[in-house]
PDB file of C-alpha atoms in Angstrom:
ATOM      1  CA  MET A   1      -0.206  -0.088   0.070  1.00  0.00           C
ATOM      2  CA  LEU A   2       1.262   3.762  -0.841  1.00  0.00           C
ATOM      3  CA  PRO A   3       1.868   5.494   2.232  1.00  0.00           C
ATOM      4  CA  PRO A   4      -1.235   8.052   2.884  1.00  0.00           C
ATOM      5  CA  SER A   5      -0.024  11.200   1.200  1.00  0.00           C
ATOM      6  CA  GLU A   6       1.171   9.538  -1.614  1.00  0.00           C
ATOM      7  CA  LEU A   7      -2.052   7.718  -2.186  1.00  0.00           C
ATOM      8  CA  ALA A   8      -3.758  10.835  -2.225  1.00  0.00           C
ATOM      9  CA  ARG A   9      -1.846  12.384  -5.037  1.00  0.00           C
ATOM     10  CA  GLU A  10      -2.025   9.265  -7.162  1.00  0.00           C
ATOM     11  CA  VAL A  11      -5.593   9.113  -6.344  1.00  0.00           C
ATOM     12  CA  VAL A  12      -6.204  12.648  -7.661  1.00  0.00           C
ATOM     13  CA  ARG A  13      -3.664  12.026 -10.779  1.00  0.00           C
ATOM     14  CA  ARG A  14      -5.576   9.287 -12.276  1.00  0.00           C
ATOM     15  CA  LEU A  15      -9.077  11.237 -11.695  1.00  0.00           C
ATOM     16  CA  ASP A  16      -7.796  13.897 -13.200  1.00  0.00           C
ATOM     17  CA  ALA A  17      -6.487  12.046 -16.269  1.00  0.00           C
ATOM     18  CA  GLU A  18     -10.064   9.893 -16.308  1.00  0.00           C
ATOM     19  CA  HIS A  19     -12.115  12.849 -15.826  1.00  0.00           C
ATOM     20  CA  GLY A  20     -10.016  16.355 -16.456  1.00  0.00           C
ATOM     21  CA  ARG A  21      -9.313  18.335 -13.682  1.00  0.00           C
ATOM     22  CA  PRO A  22     -12.234  19.944 -11.683  1.00  0.00           C
ATOM     23  CA  THR A  23     -11.892  23.987 -11.609  1.00  0.00           C
ATOM     24  CA  TRP A  24     -13.388  26.035  -8.766  1.00  0.00           C
ATOM     25  CA  HIS A  25     -15.959  28.254  -9.090  1.00  0.00           C
ATOM     26  CA  GLN A  26     -18.082  29.332  -6.228  1.00  0.00           C
ATOM     27  CA  ARG A  27     -21.434  27.791  -6.466  1.00  0.00           C
ATOM     28  CA  MET A  28     -22.959  30.160  -4.270  1.00  0.00           C
ATOM     29  CA  PRO A  29     -22.387  33.484  -1.513  1.00  0.00           C
ATOM     30  CA  PRO A  30     -21.596  32.188   1.888  1.00  0.00           C
ATOM     31  CA  LEU A  31     -24.997  32.859   3.538  1.00  0.00           C
ATOM     32  CA  GLU A  32     -26.920  31.359   0.792  1.00  0.00           C
ATOM     33  CA  GLU A  33     -24.584  28.225   0.787  1.00  0.00           C
ATOM     34  CA  LEU A  34     -25.030  27.989   4.561  1.00  0.00           C
ATOM     35  CA  ILE A  35     -28.876  27.734   4.574  1.00  0.00           C
ATOM     36  CA  ALA A  36     -28.813  25.964   1.279  1.00  0.00           C
ATOM     37  CA  CYS A  37     -26.398  23.557   3.341  1.00  0.00           C
ATOM     38  CA  ILE A  38     -28.703  23.564   6.381  1.00  0.00           C
ATOM     39  CA  LEU A  39     -31.755  22.493   4.439  1.00  0.00           C
ATOM     40  CA  SER A  40     -29.980  19.807   2.644  1.00  0.00           C
ATOM     41  CA  GLN A  41     -29.596  18.372   5.995  1.00  0.00           C
ATOM     42  CA  HIS A  42     -31.305  14.702   6.463  1.00  0.00           C
ATOM     43  CA  THR A  43     -32.901  14.973   2.775  1.00  0.00           C
ATOM     44  CA  SER A  44     -32.580  14.504  -0.814  1.00  0.00           C
ATOM     45  CA  ASP A  45     -30.652  17.095  -3.000  1.00  0.00           C
ATOM     46  CA  ALA A  46     -34.134  17.508  -5.215  1.00  0.00           C
ATOM     47  CA  ASN A  47     -35.996  18.208  -1.485  1.00  0.00           C
ATOM     48  CA  SER A  48     -33.614  20.882  -0.621  1.00  0.00           C
ATOM     49  CA  HIS A  49     -33.389  22.437  -3.667  1.00  0.00           C
ATOM     50  CA  ARG A  50     -37.389  23.395  -3.828  1.00  0.00           C
ATOM     51  CA  ALA A  51     -37.204  24.316  -0.180  1.00  0.00           C
ATOM     52  CA  TYR A  52     -34.766  26.951  -0.782  1.00  0.00           C
ATOM     53  CA  GLN A  53     -36.002  28.119  -3.731  1.00  0.00           C
ATOM     54  CA  ARG A  54     -39.353  28.269  -1.771  1.00  0.00           C
ATOM     55  CA  LEU A  55     -38.104  30.285   0.731  1.00  0.00           C
ATOM     56  CA  ARG A  56     -36.254  32.419  -1.839  1.00  0.00           C
ATOM     57  CA  GLU A  57     -39.353  33.224  -3.389  1.00  0.00           C
ATOM     58  CA  ARG A  58     -41.399  33.722  -0.050  1.00  0.00           C
ATOM     59  CA  PHE A  59     -38.458  35.746   1.486  1.00  0.00           C
ATOM     60  CA  PRO A  60     -36.463  37.529  -0.792  1.00  0.00           C
ATOM     61  CA  LYS A  61     -34.327  39.087   1.823  1.00  0.00           C
ATOM     62  CA  TRP A  62     -32.848  37.171   5.010  1.00  0.00           C
ATOM     63  CA  GLU A  63     -33.803  40.241   6.928  1.00  0.00           C
ATOM     64  CA  MET A  64     -37.315  38.967   6.221  1.00  0.00           C
ATOM     65  CA  VAL A  65     -36.784  35.391   6.630  1.00  0.00           C
ATOM     66  CA  LEU A  66     -35.206  36.359  10.664  1.00  0.00           C
ATOM     67  CA  GLN A  67     -38.269  38.577  11.059  1.00  0.00           C
ATOM     68  CA  ALA A  68     -40.950  36.390   9.833  1.00  0.00           C
ATOM     69  CA  PRO A  69     -42.998  34.441  12.299  1.00  0.00           C
ATOM     70  CA  THR A  70     -41.459  30.802  12.376  1.00  0.00           C
ATOM     71  CA  SER A  71     -44.621  29.143  11.314  1.00  0.00           C
ATOM     72  CA  GLU A  72     -44.260  30.960   7.932  1.00  0.00           C
ATOM     73  CA  VAL A  73     -40.788  30.059   7.316  1.00  0.00           C
ATOM     74  CA  GLU A  74     -42.025  26.534   8.119  1.00  0.00           C
ATOM     75  CA  GLU A  75     -44.366  26.665   5.525  1.00  0.00           C
ATOM     76  CA  ALA A  76     -41.979  27.879   3.046  1.00  0.00           C
ATOM     77  CA  ILE A  77     -39.362  25.003   3.473  1.00  0.00           C
ATOM     78  CA  ARG A  78     -42.010  22.295   3.937  1.00  0.00           C
ATOM     79  CA  PRO A  79     -41.044  20.486   0.776  1.00  0.00           C
ATOM     80  CA  GLY A  80     -36.972  20.114   2.272  1.00  0.00           C
ATOM     81  CA  GLY A  81     -38.390  17.810   5.492  1.00  0.00           C
ATOM     82  CA  LEU A  82     -38.025  18.371   8.778  1.00  0.00           C
ATOM     83  CA  ALA A  83     -39.528  21.929   8.664  1.00  0.00           C
ATOM     84  CA  ASN A  84     -39.816  22.413  12.329  1.00  0.00           C
ATOM     85  CA  SER A  85     -36.596  21.842  13.529  1.00  0.00           C
ATOM     86  CA  LYS A  86     -34.600  23.612  10.382  1.00  0.00           C
ATOM     87  CA  ALA A  87     -36.639  26.599  10.591  1.00  0.00           C
ATOM     88  CA  PRO A  88     -35.927  27.791  13.761  1.00  0.00           C
ATOM     89  CA  ARG A  89     -32.530  26.877  13.135  1.00  0.00           C
ATOM     90  CA  ILE A  90     -31.856  28.794  10.525  1.00  0.00           C
ATOM     91  CA  GLN A  91     -33.839  31.675  12.191  1.00  0.00           C
ATOM     92  CA  ALA A  92     -31.327  31.277  15.222  1.00  0.00           C
ATOM     93  CA  ALA A  93     -28.476  31.422  12.638  1.00  0.00           C
ATOM     94  CA  LEU A  94     -29.534  34.102  11.037  1.00  0.00           C
ATOM     95  CA  ARG A  95     -30.299  36.038  14.749  1.00  0.00           C
ATOM     96  CA  ALA A  96     -26.616  35.118  15.680  1.00  0.00           C
ATOM     97  CA  ILE A  97     -25.075  36.769  12.493  1.00  0.00           C
ATOM     98  CA  ALA A  98     -26.991  39.935  12.800  1.00  0.00           C
ATOM     99  CA  GLU A  99     -25.572  40.070  16.426  1.00  0.00           C
ATOM    100  CA  HIS A 100     -22.378  39.772  15.527  1.00  0.00           C
ATOM    101  CA  THR A 101     -22.437  41.997  12.669  1.00  0.00           C
ATOM    102  CA  GLY A 102     -24.420  44.761  14.437  1.00  0.00           C
ATOM    103  CA  GLY A 103     -27.564  44.353  12.367  1.00  0.00           C
ATOM    104  CA  GLU A 104     -26.470  43.076   8.741  1.00  0.00           C
ATOM    105  CA  VAL A 105     -27.615  39.842   7.583  1.00  0.00           C
ATOM    106  CA  SER A 106     -24.625  38.552   5.773  1.00  0.00           C
ATOM    107  CA  ILE A 107     -21.546  36.704   6.565  1.00  0.00           C
ATOM    108  CA  ASP A 108     -19.472  38.493   3.560  1.00  0.00           C
ATOM    109  CA  PHE A 109     -17.115  39.085   6.327  1.00  0.00           C
ATOM    110  CA  LEU A 110     -15.614  35.886   6.305  1.00  0.00           C
ATOM    111  CA  TYR A 111     -14.017  36.590   2.748  1.00  0.00           C
ATOM    112  CA  ALA A 112     -11.392  38.732   4.860  1.00  0.00           C
ATOM    113  CA  MET A 113     -10.523  36.188   7.789  1.00  0.00           C
ATOM    114  CA  ASP A 114      -8.137  33.079   7.661  1.00  0.00           C
ATOM    115  CA  THR A 115      -9.405  29.612   7.061  1.00  0.00           C
ATOM    116  CA  GLU A 116      -9.157  28.424  10.310  1.00  0.00           C
ATOM    117  CA  SER A 117     -10.717  31.611  12.139  1.00  0.00           C
ATOM    118  CA  ALA A 118     -13.885  31.693   9.284  1.00  0.00           C
ATOM    119  CA  ARG A 119     -14.275  27.718  10.206  1.00  0.00           C
ATOM    120  CA  ARG A 120     -14.307  28.742  13.957  1.00  0.00           C
ATOM    121  CA  TYR A 121     -16.965  31.612  13.758  1.00  0.00           C
ATOM    122  CA  LEU A 122     -19.167  28.843  10.959  1.00  0.00           C
ATOM    123  CA  LEU A 123     -19.175  26.320  14.082  1.00  0.00           C
ATOM    124  CA  SER A 124     -20.221  28.878  16.410  1.00  0.00           C
ATOM    125  CA  LEU A 125     -23.403  29.323  14.762  1.00  0.00           C
ATOM    126  CA  PRO A 126     -26.387  27.230  15.382  1.00  0.00           C
ATOM    127  CA  GLY A 127     -27.081  24.127  13.722  1.00  0.00           C
ATOM    128  CA  VAL A 128     -23.608  24.260  12.093  1.00  0.00           C
ATOM    129  CA  GLY A 129     -20.956  21.135  12.212  1.00  0.00           C
ATOM    130  CA  PRO A 130     -18.138  20.526  10.612  1.00  0.00           C
ATOM    131  CA  LYS A 131     -19.617  19.379   7.050  1.00  0.00           C
ATOM    132  CA  THR A 132     -21.726  22.511   6.972  1.00  0.00           C
ATOM    133  CA  ALA A 133     -18.726  24.723   7.794  1.00  0.00           C
ATOM    134  CA  ALA A 134     -16.273  23.077   5.660  1.00  0.00           C
ATOM    135  CA  ILE A 135     -19.278  23.538   2.562  1.00  0.00           C
ATOM    136  CA  VAL A 136     -19.369  26.762   3.059  1.00  0.00           C
ATOM    137  CA  LEU A 137     -15.329  27.407   3.394  1.00  0.00           C
ATOM    138  CA  CYS A 138     -14.921  25.193   0.143  1.00  0.00           C
ATOM    139  CA  PHE A 139     -17.847  25.913  -2.274  1.00  0.00           C
ATOM    140  CA  SER A 140     -18.222  30.058  -1.333  1.00  0.00           C
ATOM    141  CA  LEU A 141     -14.674  30.908  -0.247  1.00  0.00           C
ATOM    142  CA  GLY A 142     -12.514  28.900  -2.445  1.00  0.00           C
ATOM    143  CA  ARG A 143     -10.620  27.667   0.682  1.00  0.00           C
ATOM    144  CA  PRO A 144      -8.670  24.272   1.014  1.00  0.00           C
ATOM    145  CA  VAL A 145     -10.999  22.385   3.036  1.00  0.00           C
ATOM    146  CA  ILE A 146     -12.343  19.016   2.414  1.00  0.00           C
ATOM    147  CA  PRO A 147     -16.357  18.647   2.956  1.00  0.00           C
ATOM    148  CA  VAL A 148     -16.813  14.958   3.630  1.00  0.00           C
ATOM    149  CA  ASP A 149     -19.936  13.543   2.730  1.00  0.00           C
ATOM    150  CA  THR A 150     -21.166   9.905   2.418  1.00  0.00           C
ATOM    151  CA  HIS A 151     -19.337   9.136  -1.048  1.00  0.00           C
ATOM    152  CA  VAL A 152     -16.146  11.123   0.267  1.00  0.00           C
ATOM    153  CA  PHE A 153     -16.047   8.955   3.396  1.00  0.00           C
ATOM    154  CA  ARG A 154     -17.047   5.444   1.427  1.00  0.00           C
ATOM    155  CA  VAL A 155     -14.790   5.683  -1.106  1.00  0.00           C
ATOM    156  CA  SER A 156     -12.019   7.162   1.420  1.00  0.00           C
ATOM    157  CA  TRP A 157     -11.827   4.407   3.906  1.00  0.00           C
ATOM    158  CA  ARG A 158     -12.550   1.659   1.216  1.00  0.00           C
ATOM    159  CA  LEU A 159      -9.182   3.218  -0.527  1.00  0.00           C
ATOM    160  CA  GLY A 160      -7.589   2.859   2.474  1.00  0.00           C
ATOM    161  CA  PHE A 161      -7.127   6.332   4.075  1.00  0.00           C
ATOM    162  CA  PHE A 162      -8.507   5.367   7.499  1.00  0.00           C
ATOM    163  CA  ASP A 163     -10.345   2.899   9.323  1.00  0.00           C
ATOM    164  CA  ARG A 164     -14.165   2.844   8.368  1.00  0.00           C
ATOM    165  CA  LYS A 165     -15.073   3.327  12.185  1.00  0.00           C
ATOM    166  CA  VAL A 166     -13.733   6.717  12.653  1.00  0.00           C
ATOM    167  CA  GLY A 167     -16.702   8.612  11.434  1.00  0.00           C
ATOM    168  CA  GLU A 168     -17.244  11.475   9.274  1.00  0.00           C
ATOM    169  CA  ALA A 169     -15.750  14.272  11.257  1.00  0.00           C
ATOM    170  CA  ARG A 170     -12.599  12.645  12.250  1.00  0.00           C
ATOM    171  CA  ALA A 171     -12.419  11.573   8.622  1.00  0.00           C
ATOM    172  CA  HIS A 172     -12.231  15.386   7.920  1.00  0.00           C
ATOM    173  CA  ASP A 173      -9.399  15.963   9.882  1.00  0.00           C
ATOM    174  CA  LEU A 174      -7.227  12.901   8.743  1.00  0.00           C
ATOM    175  CA  LEU A 175      -7.907  13.830   4.786  1.00  0.00           C
ATOM    176  CA  GLN A 176      -7.210  17.368   5.776  1.00  0.00           C
ATOM    177  CA  GLN A 177      -3.226  16.004   7.140  1.00  0.00           C
ATOM    178  CA  VAL A 178      -2.660  13.901   4.110  1.00  0.00           C
ATOM    179  CA  VAL A 179      -4.083  15.553   0.639  1.00  0.00           C
ATOM    180  CA  PRO A 180      -1.833  18.543  -0.652  1.00  0.00           C
ATOM    181  CA  GLU A 181      -3.661  21.607  -0.681  1.00  0.00           C
ATOM    182  CA  GLU A 182      -3.497  22.322  -4.261  1.00  0.00           C
ATOM    183  CA  ASP A 183      -5.431  19.155  -4.695  1.00  0.00           C
ATOM    184  CA  ILE A 184      -8.139  19.124  -2.343  1.00  0.00           C
ATOM    185  CA  TYR A 185     -10.913  20.642  -4.413  1.00  0.00           C
ATOM    186  CA  ALA A 186     -10.063  17.905  -6.849  1.00  0.00           C
ATOM    187  CA  PHE A 187     -10.032  15.012  -4.408  1.00  0.00           C
ATOM    188  CA  HIS A 188     -13.548  16.103  -2.845  1.00  0.00           C
ATOM    189  CA  VAL A 189     -15.248  16.570  -6.500  1.00  0.00           C
ATOM    190  CA  HIS A 190     -13.555  13.377  -7.780  1.00  0.00           C
ATOM    191  CA  LEU A 191     -14.712  11.406  -4.880  1.00  0.00           C
ATOM    192  CA  ILE A 192     -17.796  12.492  -5.223  1.00  0.00           C
ATOM    193  CA  ARG A 193     -18.178  11.209  -8.866  1.00  0.00           C
ATOM    194  CA  HIS A 194     -16.249   8.407  -8.335  1.00  0.00           C
ATOM    195  CA  GLY A 195     -18.768   7.439  -5.616  1.00  0.00           C
ATOM    196  CA  ARG A 196     -21.873   7.885  -7.301  1.00  0.00           C
ATOM    197  CA  THR A 197     -21.121   6.013 -10.460  1.00  0.00           C
ATOM    198  CA  VAL A 198     -18.382   3.597  -9.773  1.00  0.00           C
ATOM    199  CA  CYS A 199     -17.869   3.217  -5.696  1.00  0.00           C
ATOM    200  CA  LYS A 200     -21.315   2.803  -5.037  1.00  0.00           C
ATOM    201  CA  ALA A 201     -22.294   1.738  -1.850  1.00  0.00           C
ATOM    202  CA  GLN A 202     -24.010  -1.331  -2.622  1.00  0.00           C
ATOM    203  CA  ARG A 203     -22.576  -3.403  -5.495  1.00  0.00           C
ATOM    204  CA  PRO A 204     -19.124  -0.993  -6.224  1.00  0.00           C
ATOM    205  CA  ARG A 205     -18.161  -1.694  -9.970  1.00  0.00           C
ATOM    206  CA  CYS A 206     -14.290  -2.251  -8.841  1.00  0.00           C
ATOM    207  CA  GLU A 207     -14.020  -3.904 -12.450  1.00  0.00           C
ATOM    208  CA  GLN A 208     -14.433  -0.521 -14.200  1.00  0.00           C
ATOM    209  CA  CYS A 209     -12.497   1.527 -11.456  1.00  0.00           C
ATOM    210  CA  VAL A 210      -9.173   2.950 -12.326  1.00  0.00           C
ATOM    211  CA  LEU A 211      -8.027   2.997  -8.470  1.00  0.00           C
ATOM    212  CA  ALA A 212      -8.732  -0.774  -7.962  1.00  0.00           C
ATOM    213  CA  ASP A 213      -5.196  -1.965  -8.035  1.00  0.00           C
ATOM    214  CA  ILE A 214      -4.113   0.714  -5.208  1.00  0.00           C
ATOM    215  CA  CYS A 215      -7.387   0.039  -3.127  1.00  0.00           C
ATOM    216  CA  ALA A 216      -7.559  -1.715  -0.291  1.00  0.00           C
ATOM    217  CA  TYR A 217     -10.828  -2.785  -0.382  1.00  0.00           C
ATOM    218  CA  ARG A 218     -10.473  -4.633  -3.909  1.00  0.00           C
ATOM    219  CA  PRO A 219      -9.167  -8.071  -2.483  1.00  0.00           C
ATOM    220  CA  LEU A 220     -12.238  -7.769   0.389  1.00  0.00           C
ATOM    221  CA  ALA A 221     -14.553  -7.367  -2.845  1.00  0.00           C
ATOM    222  CA  LYS A 222     -13.172 -10.202  -4.754  1.00  0.00           C
ATOM    223  CA  VAL A 223     -13.613 -12.342  -1.631  1.00  0.00           C
ATOM    224  CA  SER A 224     -17.031 -11.200  -1.249  1.00  0.00           C
ATOM    225  CA  THR A 225     -17.904 -11.797  -4.658  1.00  0.00           C
ATOM    226  CA  SER A 226     -16.719 -15.504  -5.145  1.00  0.00           C
ATOM    227  CA  ALA A 227     -18.793 -16.431  -2.174  1.00  0.00           C
ATOM    228  CA  ARG A 228     -21.649 -15.818  -3.756  1.00  0.00           C
TER     229      ARG A 228
END
């Protein structure tokens, strides 16, 4: 097996060759990304997108979301599921932001902060955990931070970066230590694509995988297949 840092470079090199090098672009401004991420928790992408669109149509300004009765926010985001818990969470985060800025409902000040300070601030907000903070840092601010979703976690432990039992939060720290900064965005995007199309949760397509010969899971998959 390759040492973790060499493995990370080789994974990115091969997937770059397979799919092309991902180019970073801002997906959404920071506050929009934060709220969209809260809405995405424990639901599908389609449902969270629908909830976000309804929220913005009903309340074009974030100040309006903050000042609205919670029941109206709940109704707007109901298609995303768990509206009764997400609406108060969103309003609590917006309230904390307004208190921090002296009334402005914006986190654009994060652009001027170093990555660790921005991460600590995001984690101080109600309803924001390591994954949500990492998504805002990576996709809105372009910082070298790896969001660990279910695909990144699954592909990473199968490749042998860490034991499956460590959990997603600890996985973030372990990957940050071994993936070169210049490869972090590409690593994240590649592993999501790879997890969705090849290294699936059920019946991974190891025979089609360009990483099979450097994958710790591949021998186990062979044994599992032959035992059927």
